mmCIF file of C-alpha atoms and ligand atoms in Angstrom:
data_model
loop_
_atom_site.group_PDB
_atom_site.id
_atom_site.type_symbol
_atom_site.label_atom_id
_atom_site.label_comp_id
_atom_site.label_asym_id
_atom_site.label_seq_id
_atom_site.Cartn_x
_atom_site.Cartn_y
_atom_site.Cartn_z
ATOM 1 C CA UNK A 1 27.604 -12.429 5.048
ATOM 2 C CA UNK A 2 24.908 -13.243 7.460
ATOM 3 C CA UNK A 3 21.870 -15.574 7.410
ATOM 4 C CA UNK A 4 18.607 -13.720 7.931
ATOM 5 C CA UNK A 5 15.178 -15.089 8.624
ATOM 6 C CA UNK A 6 11.863 -13.115 8.335
ATOM 7 C CA UNK A 7 8.390 -13.444 7.325
ATOM 8 C CA UNK A 8 7.634 -11.290 4.202
ATOM 9 C CA UNK A 9 5.163 -9.968 1.635
ATOM 10 C CA UNK A 10 6.264 -10.213 -2.090
ATOM 11 C CA UNK A 11 5.619 -7.059 -3.599
ATOM 12 C CA UNK A 12 7.484 -7.183 -7.111
ATOM 13 C CA UNK A 13 8.889 -9.947 -9.178
ATOM 14 C CA UNK A 14 10.814 -9.941 -12.334
ATOM 15 C CA UNK A 15 12.024 -12.807 -14.370
ATOM 16 C CA UNK A 16 15.792 -12.755 -14.529
ATOM 17 C CA UNK A 17 17.817 -14.752 -17.298
ATOM 18 C CA UNK A 18 16.507 -18.304 -17.923
ATOM 19 C CA UNK A 19 15.711 -19.709 -14.547
ATOM 20 C CA UNK A 20 16.045 -16.802 -11.985
ATOM 21 C CA UNK A 21 13.901 -14.197 -10.291
ATOM 22 C CA UNK A 22 14.417 -10.755 -8.593
ATOM 23 C CA UNK A 23 11.970 -10.257 -5.865
ATOM 24 C CA UNK A 24 11.241 -6.968 -3.909
ATOM 25 C CA UNK A 25 10.098 -8.447 -0.557
ATOM 26 C CA UNK A 26 8.637 -6.242 2.389
ATOM 27 C CA UNK A 27 10.147 -8.076 5.595
ATOM 28 C CA UNK A 28 8.604 -7.812 8.908
ATOM 29 C CA UNK A 29 12.367 -7.493 10.562
ATOM 30 C CA UNK A 30 14.231 -5.516 7.976
ATOM 31 C CA UNK A 31 11.803 -3.543 6.028
ATOM 32 C CA UNK A 32 12.283 -3.530 2.133
ATOM 33 C CA UNK A 33 14.738 -6.277 0.818
ATOM 34 C CA UNK A 34 15.609 -6.911 -2.828
ATOM 35 C CA UNK A 35 16.449 -10.723 -3.544
ATOM 36 C CA UNK A 36 17.500 -12.920 -6.428
ATOM 37 C CA UNK A 37 16.219 -16.284 -6.333
ATOM 38 C CA UNK A 38 18.505 -18.487 -8.444
ATOM 39 C CA UNK A 39 17.350 -21.486 -10.488
ATOM 40 C CA UNK A 40 13.720 -21.130 -9.335
ATOM 41 C CA UNK A 41 12.096 -21.246 -12.887
ATOM 42 C CA UNK A 42 12.449 -23.582 -15.646
ATOM 43 C CA UNK A 43 12.155 -27.505 -15.774
ATOM 44 C CA UNK A 44 12.520 -27.757 -11.805
ATOM 45 C CA UNK A 45 10.740 -24.890 -10.583
ATOM 46 C CA UNK A 46 11.082 -24.308 -6.713
ATOM 47 C CA UNK A 47 9.142 -22.556 -4.103
ATOM 48 C CA UNK A 48 5.924 -22.404 -6.207
ATOM 49 C CA UNK A 49 3.410 -19.589 -5.383
ATOM 50 C CA UNK A 50 5.896 -18.502 -2.508
ATOM 51 C CA UNK A 51 7.590 -16.105 -5.170
ATOM 52 C CA UNK A 52 4.444 -14.405 -6.773
ATOM 53 C CA UNK A 53 3.049 -11.030 -5.631
ATOM 54 C CA UNK A 54 0.750 -10.712 -2.854
ATOM 55 C CA UNK A 55 2.172 -14.001 -1.091
ATOM 56 C CA UNK A 56 2.932 -14.041 2.628
ATOM 57 C CA UNK A 57 6.099 -15.935 3.413
ATOM 58 C CA UNK A 58 8.861 -17.064 5.319
ATOM 59 C CA UNK A 59 12.097 -16.206 3.930
ATOM 60 C CA UNK A 60 15.661 -17.182 4.612
ATOM 61 C CA UNK A 61 18.677 -15.156 2.710
ATOM 62 C CA UNK A 62 21.975 -14.582 2.686
ATOM 63 C CA UNK A 63 22.500 -10.833 3.605
ATOM 64 C CA UNK A 64 25.651 -8.667 2.808
ATOM 65 C CA UNK A 65 25.000 -5.165 3.508
ATOM 66 C CA UNK A 66 27.522 -4.065 0.865
ATOM 67 C CA UNK A 67 25.570 -5.482 -1.889
ATOM 68 C CA UNK A 68 21.818 -4.246 -3.390
ATOM 69 C CA UNK A 69 20.764 -7.714 -4.068
ATOM 70 C CA UNK A 70 20.475 -10.328 -1.465
ATOM 71 C CA UNK A 71 20.690 -14.176 -2.214
ATOM 72 C CA UNK A 72 17.632 -16.133 -1.366
ATOM 73 C CA UNK A 73 17.879 -19.314 0.075
ATOM 74 C CA UNK A 74 14.629 -20.688 0.964
ATOM 75 C CA UNK A 75 10.822 -19.667 0.670
ATOM 76 C CA UNK A 76 7.964 -21.097 2.287
ATOM 77 C CA UNK A 77 4.534 -20.135 1.543
ATOM 78 C CA UNK A 78 2.276 -18.949 4.240
ATOM 79 C CA UNK A 79 -0.553 -17.726 2.358
ATOM 80 C CA UNK A 80 -0.867 -16.897 -1.238
ATOM 81 C CA UNK A 81 -3.770 -14.535 -1.062
ATOM 82 C CA UNK A 82 -5.118 -16.302 -4.308
ATOM 83 C CA UNK A 83 -8.568 -14.622 -3.817
ATOM 84 C CA UNK A 84 -7.083 -11.188 -4.745
ATOM 85 C CA UNK A 85 -6.806 -12.537 -8.376
ATOM 86 C CA UNK A 86 -10.416 -13.860 -8.335
ATOM 87 C CA UNK A 87 -11.982 -10.397 -9.115
ATOM 88 C CA UNK A 88 -10.461 -7.344 -11.276
ATOM 89 C CA UNK A 89 -11.442 -4.879 -8.515
ATOM 90 C CA UNK A 90 -9.935 -6.816 -5.857
ATOM 91 C CA UNK A 91 -6.766 -7.490 -8.061
ATOM 92 C CA UNK A 92 -6.275 -3.645 -8.867
ATOM 93 C CA UNK A 93 -6.644 -2.419 -5.302
ATOM 94 C CA UNK A 94 -4.366 -5.101 -4.122
ATOM 95 C CA UNK A 95 -1.732 -4.021 -6.672
ATOM 96 C CA UNK A 96 -2.139 -0.360 -5.530
ATOM 97 C CA UNK A 97 -1.346 -1.562 -1.795
ATOM 98 C CA UNK A 98 1.551 -3.105 -3.081
ATOM 99 C CA UNK A 99 2.450 -0.266 -5.427
ATOM 100 C CA UNK A 100 1.824 2.513 -2.359
ATOM 101 C CA UNK A 101 4.419 0.336 -0.096
ATOM 102 C CA UNK A 102 7.024 0.269 -2.987
ATOM 103 C CA UNK A 103 6.854 4.209 -2.940
ATOM 104 C CA UNK A 104 6.539 4.664 0.851
ATOM 105 C CA UNK A 105 9.311 2.230 1.998
ATOM 106 C CA UNK A 106 12.961 3.320 1.755
ATOM 107 C CA UNK A 107 14.510 0.003 2.963
ATOM 108 C CA UNK A 108 15.355 1.339 6.410
ATOM 109 C CA UNK A 109 12.161 0.843 8.245
ATOM 110 C CA UNK A 110 12.447 -0.673 11.800
ATOM 111 C CA UNK A 111 9.828 -3.314 12.489
ATOM 112 C CA UNK A 112 6.579 -1.306 13.309
ATOM 113 C CA UNK A 113 2.683 -1.002 12.794
ATOM 114 C CA UNK A 114 3.044 -0.697 8.993
ATOM 115 C CA UNK A 115 3.527 -4.326 8.178
ATOM 116 C CA UNK A 116 0.885 -6.013 10.043
ATOM 117 C CA UNK A 117 -1.457 -3.165 8.400
ATOM 118 C CA UNK A 118 -0.406 -4.122 4.885
ATOM 119 C CA UNK A 119 -0.806 -7.763 5.868
ATOM 120 C CA UNK A 120 -4.291 -7.252 7.208
ATOM 121 C CA UNK A 121 -5.253 -4.948 4.010
ATOM 122 C CA UNK A 122 -4.202 -7.845 1.630
ATOM 123 C CA UNK A 123 -6.317 -10.263 3.811
ATOM 124 C CA UNK A 124 -9.356 -7.782 3.835
ATOM 125 C CA UNK A 125 -9.306 -7.044 0.343
ATOM 126 C CA UNK A 126 -9.510 -10.602 -0.465
ATOM 127 C CA UNK A 127 -13.048 -10.949 1.058
ATOM 128 C CA UNK A 128 -14.421 -7.765 1.564
ATOM 129 C CA UNK A 129 -17.685 -6.611 -0.276
ATOM 130 C CA UNK A 130 -16.444 -5.288 -3.562
ATOM 131 C CA UNK A 131 -18.419 -2.011 -3.112
ATOM 132 C CA UNK A 132 -16.107 -1.370 0.077
ATOM 133 C CA UNK A 133 -12.801 -1.707 -1.798
ATOM 134 C CA UNK A 134 -12.475 2.031 -2.421
ATOM 135 C CA UNK A 135 -12.875 2.736 1.202
ATOM 136 C CA UNK A 136 -10.540 0.268 2.523
ATOM 137 C CA UNK A 137 -7.818 1.370 0.190
ATOM 138 C CA UNK A 138 -8.036 5.061 1.307
ATOM 139 C CA UNK A 139 -8.069 3.712 4.980
ATOM 140 C CA UNK A 140 -4.892 1.828 4.383
ATOM 141 C CA UNK A 141 -3.327 4.984 3.062
ATOM 142 C CA UNK A 142 -4.195 7.196 5.847
ATOM 143 C CA UNK A 143 -3.185 4.554 8.449
ATOM 144 C CA UNK A 144 -0.120 3.687 6.533
ATOM 145 C CA UNK A 145 1.137 7.366 6.078
ATOM 146 C CA UNK A 146 0.165 8.081 9.747
ATOM 147 C CA UNK A 147 2.456 5.295 11.149
ATOM 148 C CA UNK A 148 5.365 6.686 9.050
ATOM 149 C CA UNK A 149 5.152 10.143 10.743
ATOM 150 C CA UNK A 150 2.683 11.882 8.270
ATOM 151 C CA UNK A 151 -0.442 11.495 10.112
ATOM 152 C CA UNK A 152 -3.095 14.048 8.697
ATOM 153 C CA UNK A 153 -4.752 16.451 11.335
ATOM 154 C CA UNK A 154 -8.524 15.919 10.913
ATOM 155 C CA UNK A 155 -10.075 16.607 14.526
ATOM 156 C CA UNK A 156 -8.604 20.257 15.191
ATOM 157 C CA UNK A 157 -7.426 23.409 13.579
ATOM 158 C CA UNK A 158 -3.782 23.223 12.768
ATOM 159 C CA UNK A 159 -3.000 26.480 13.398
ATOM 160 C CA UNK A 160 -4.998 27.541 16.750
ATOM 161 C CA UNK A 161 -5.623 24.222 17.806
ATOM 162 C CA UNK A 162 -9.166 24.549 18.602
ATOM 163 C CA UNK A 163 -11.990 22.206 17.700
ATOM 164 C CA UNK A 164 -13.668 22.523 14.315
ATOM 165 C CA UNK A 165 -17.040 24.051 13.525
ATOM 166 C CA UNK A 166 -18.413 24.682 9.834
ATOM 167 C CA UNK A 167 -17.035 25.883 7.652
ATOM 168 C CA UNK A 168 -13.989 23.891 7.636
ATOM 169 C CA UNK A 169 -10.944 23.827 5.470
ATOM 170 C CA UNK A 170 -8.186 21.612 4.727
ATOM 171 C CA UNK A 171 -4.637 22.777 4.022
ATOM 172 C CA UNK A 172 -2.610 19.972 2.297
ATOM 173 C CA UNK A 173 0.711 21.527 2.440
ATOM 174 C CA UNK A 174 0.188 21.954 6.203
ATOM 175 C CA UNK A 175 -1.054 18.668 6.721
ATOM 176 C CA UNK A 176 -4.589 19.035 7.985
ATOM 177 C CA UNK A 177 -7.757 21.068 8.754
ATOM 178 C CA UNK A 178 -8.049 24.670 9.335
ATOM 179 C CA UNK A 179 -10.845 26.724 10.984
ATOM 180 C CA UNK A 180 -12.839 29.613 9.629
ATOM 181 C CA UNK A 181 -10.975 32.111 12.048
ATOM 182 C CA UNK A 182 -7.371 31.021 10.795
ATOM 183 C CA UNK A 183 -8.137 30.244 7.142
ATOM 184 C CA UNK A 184 -6.795 33.818 5.947
ATOM 185 C CA UNK A 185 -3.468 33.144 7.594
ATOM 186 C CA UNK A 186 -2.767 29.789 5.977
ATOM 187 C CA UNK A 187 -1.879 29.478 2.599
ATOM 188 C CA UNK A 188 -3.210 26.759 -0.022
ATOM 189 C CA UNK A 189 -6.408 26.018 1.790
ATOM 190 C CA UNK A 190 -9.639 24.329 0.108
ATOM 191 C CA UNK A 191 -13.013 23.644 1.709
ATOM 192 C CA UNK A 192 -13.855 20.279 2.859
ATOM 193 C CA UNK A 193 -17.414 19.298 3.666
ATOM 194 C CA UNK A 194 -18.535 17.928 6.855
ATOM 195 C CA UNK A 195 -19.396 14.650 5.381
ATOM 196 C CA UNK A 196 -16.097 14.446 3.576
ATOM 197 C CA UNK A 197 -14.337 15.233 6.912
ATOM 198 C CA UNK A 198 -16.396 12.635 8.845
ATOM 199 C CA UNK A 199 -15.678 10.126 6.074
ATOM 200 C CA UNK A 200 -11.934 10.921 6.502
ATOM 201 C CA UNK A 201 -12.011 10.535 10.319
ATOM 202 C CA UNK A 202 -13.956 7.315 10.253
ATOM 203 C CA UNK A 203 -11.198 5.704 7.815
ATOM 204 C CA UNK A 204 -8.486 6.857 10.315
ATOM 205 C CA UNK A 205 -10.300 5.744 13.532
ATOM 206 C CA UNK A 206 -12.265 2.604 12.360
ATOM 207 C CA UNK A 207 -10.598 -0.993 11.911
ATOM 208 C CA UNK A 208 -10.541 -2.173 8.130
ATOM 209 C CA UNK A 209 -13.647 -4.732 8.989
ATOM 210 C CA UNK A 210 -15.639 -1.750 10.342
ATOM 211 C CA UNK A 211 -15.739 -0.143 6.993
ATOM 212 C CA UNK A 212 -17.085 -2.908 4.963
ATOM 213 C CA UNK A 213 -20.516 -0.996 4.849
ATOM 214 C CA UNK A 214 -18.807 2.188 4.323
ATOM 215 C CA UNK A 215 -19.645 2.722 0.648
ATOM 216 C CA UNK A 216 -20.049 6.224 -0.268
ATOM 217 C CA UNK A 217 -21.098 7.099 -3.852
ATOM 218 C CA UNK A 218 -18.398 7.113 -6.472
ATOM 219 C CA UNK A 219 -18.601 10.917 -7.075
ATOM 220 C CA UNK A 220 -18.334 11.537 -3.546
ATOM 221 C CA UNK A 221 -15.430 9.120 -3.107
ATOM 222 C CA UNK A 222 -13.560 10.632 -6.161
ATOM 223 C CA UNK A 223 -13.842 14.414 -4.572
ATOM 224 C CA UNK A 224 -12.677 13.073 -0.908
ATOM 225 C CA UNK A 225 -9.979 11.058 -2.549
ATOM 226 C CA UNK A 226 -8.908 13.982 -4.426
ATOM 227 C CA UNK A 227 -8.428 15.925 -1.353
ATOM 228 C CA UNK A 228 -6.381 13.160 0.202
ATOM 229 C CA UNK A 229 -4.208 12.929 -2.813
ATOM 230 C CA UNK A 230 -3.283 16.680 -2.528
ATOM 231 C CA UNK A 231 -2.143 15.800 0.876
ATOM 232 C CA UNK A 232 -0.213 12.840 -0.197
ATOM 233 C CA UNK A 233 1.560 14.603 -2.837
ATOM 234 C CA UNK A 234 2.643 17.545 -0.602
ATOM 235 C CA UNK A 235 3.697 15.351 2.420
ATOM 236 C CA UNK A 236 5.385 12.505 0.408
ATOM 237 C CA UNK A 237 8.342 13.175 -1.766
ATOM 238 C CA UNK A 238 7.831 10.037 -3.901
ATOM 239 C CA UNK A 239 4.175 9.938 -4.057
ATOM 240 C CA UNK A 240 2.622 9.469 -7.379
ATOM 241 C CA UNK A 241 -1.252 8.490 -8.003
ATOM 242 C CA UNK A 242 -1.886 5.137 -8.291
ATOM 243 C CA UNK A 243 -1.032 3.403 -11.534
ATOM 244 C CA UNK A 244 -2.946 0.092 -10.628
ATOM 245 C CA UNK A 245 -6.137 1.971 -10.252
ATOM 246 C CA UNK A 246 -5.926 4.248 -12.998
ATOM 247 C CA UNK A 247 -5.153 1.535 -15.643
ATOM 248 C CA UNK A 248 -6.492 -1.792 -16.915
ATOM 249 C CA UNK A 249 -3.437 -3.935 -16.763
ATOM 250 C CA UNK A 250 -2.361 -4.569 -20.332
ATOM 251 C CA UNK A 251 -2.138 -8.243 -19.785
ATOM 252 C CA UNK A 252 -5.592 -8.817 -18.331
ATOM 253 C CA UNK A 253 -6.445 -10.542 -21.771
ATOM 254 C CA UNK A 254 -4.223 -13.182 -20.492
ATOM 255 C CA UNK A 255 -6.272 -13.608 -17.363
ATOM 256 C CA UNK A 256 -5.226 -12.401 -13.988
ATOM 257 C CA UNK A 257 -3.733 -15.783 -12.746
ATOM 258 C CA UNK A 258 -1.564 -15.988 -15.972
ATOM 259 C CA UNK A 259 -0.522 -12.307 -15.482
ATOM 260 C CA UNK A 260 0.579 -13.068 -11.981
ATOM 261 C CA UNK A 261 2.670 -16.094 -13.034
ATOM 262 C CA UNK A 262 4.335 -13.978 -15.715
ATOM 263 C CA UNK A 263 5.462 -11.815 -12.667
ATOM 264 C CA UNK A 264 4.424 -8.662 -14.497
ATOM 265 C CA UNK A 265 0.815 -8.106 -13.844
ATOM 266 C CA UNK A 266 0.732 -4.442 -14.740
ATOM 267 C CA UNK A 267 2.472 -4.980 -18.192
ATOM 268 C CA UNK A 268 5.333 -2.841 -17.254
HETATM 269 ZN ZN1 ZN B 301 -7.888 27.962 13.831
#
């Protein structure tokens, strides 16, 4: 049994028995780790907000590769991201980020660019203009899948590699854009407008802060998101559209902070 230390983002929490919690943490050094935190609830709660979802924390735990659940020893809070619970739209988009990470990560990820992106996205969702949250979440998804080896081709034809002129098509199954000359040879294509393509290109290339003013109409957003969802569904084995963005959390009547404290914000 080895003692491990890592900073982490808390993705999921579940109350266990009378005084314990089971946590899923995305650690900087070891990817996804499941932990049991014993005796942290009840009359003498320990670690406070460090064991809530969205929290950015430093963790110390006992690791044994032969078991699925590692034993938490220490947790100290670096940032609670409490602003994410101040507004339902911020909260739902931030939950969608955690949900996407839980689907995307297998537990074997080496340290890479995805962890800093996830942390930066939570920071940005806390303070960005509410109207830009949809663009920011889509940008997070495009960047995240790119870092994990599923970068969509948006700048040339996936078949002939030539640059794109109108009309342009998109082939979700083949991972990107197709030119007019090649469209007959590629299956499963659909049209994509220049403005939709330009939007996806900006999301891929821009920093998150550069997208604060990128606020398309909700109809444009829904159509473009639909195209990208087809890409995600055909490229990722475990992909499902976000539940957090589809559903109003059942426990919203409790108030967001109470739902957060209950550790079950989506009412699962
Ligand atoms: Zn082509």
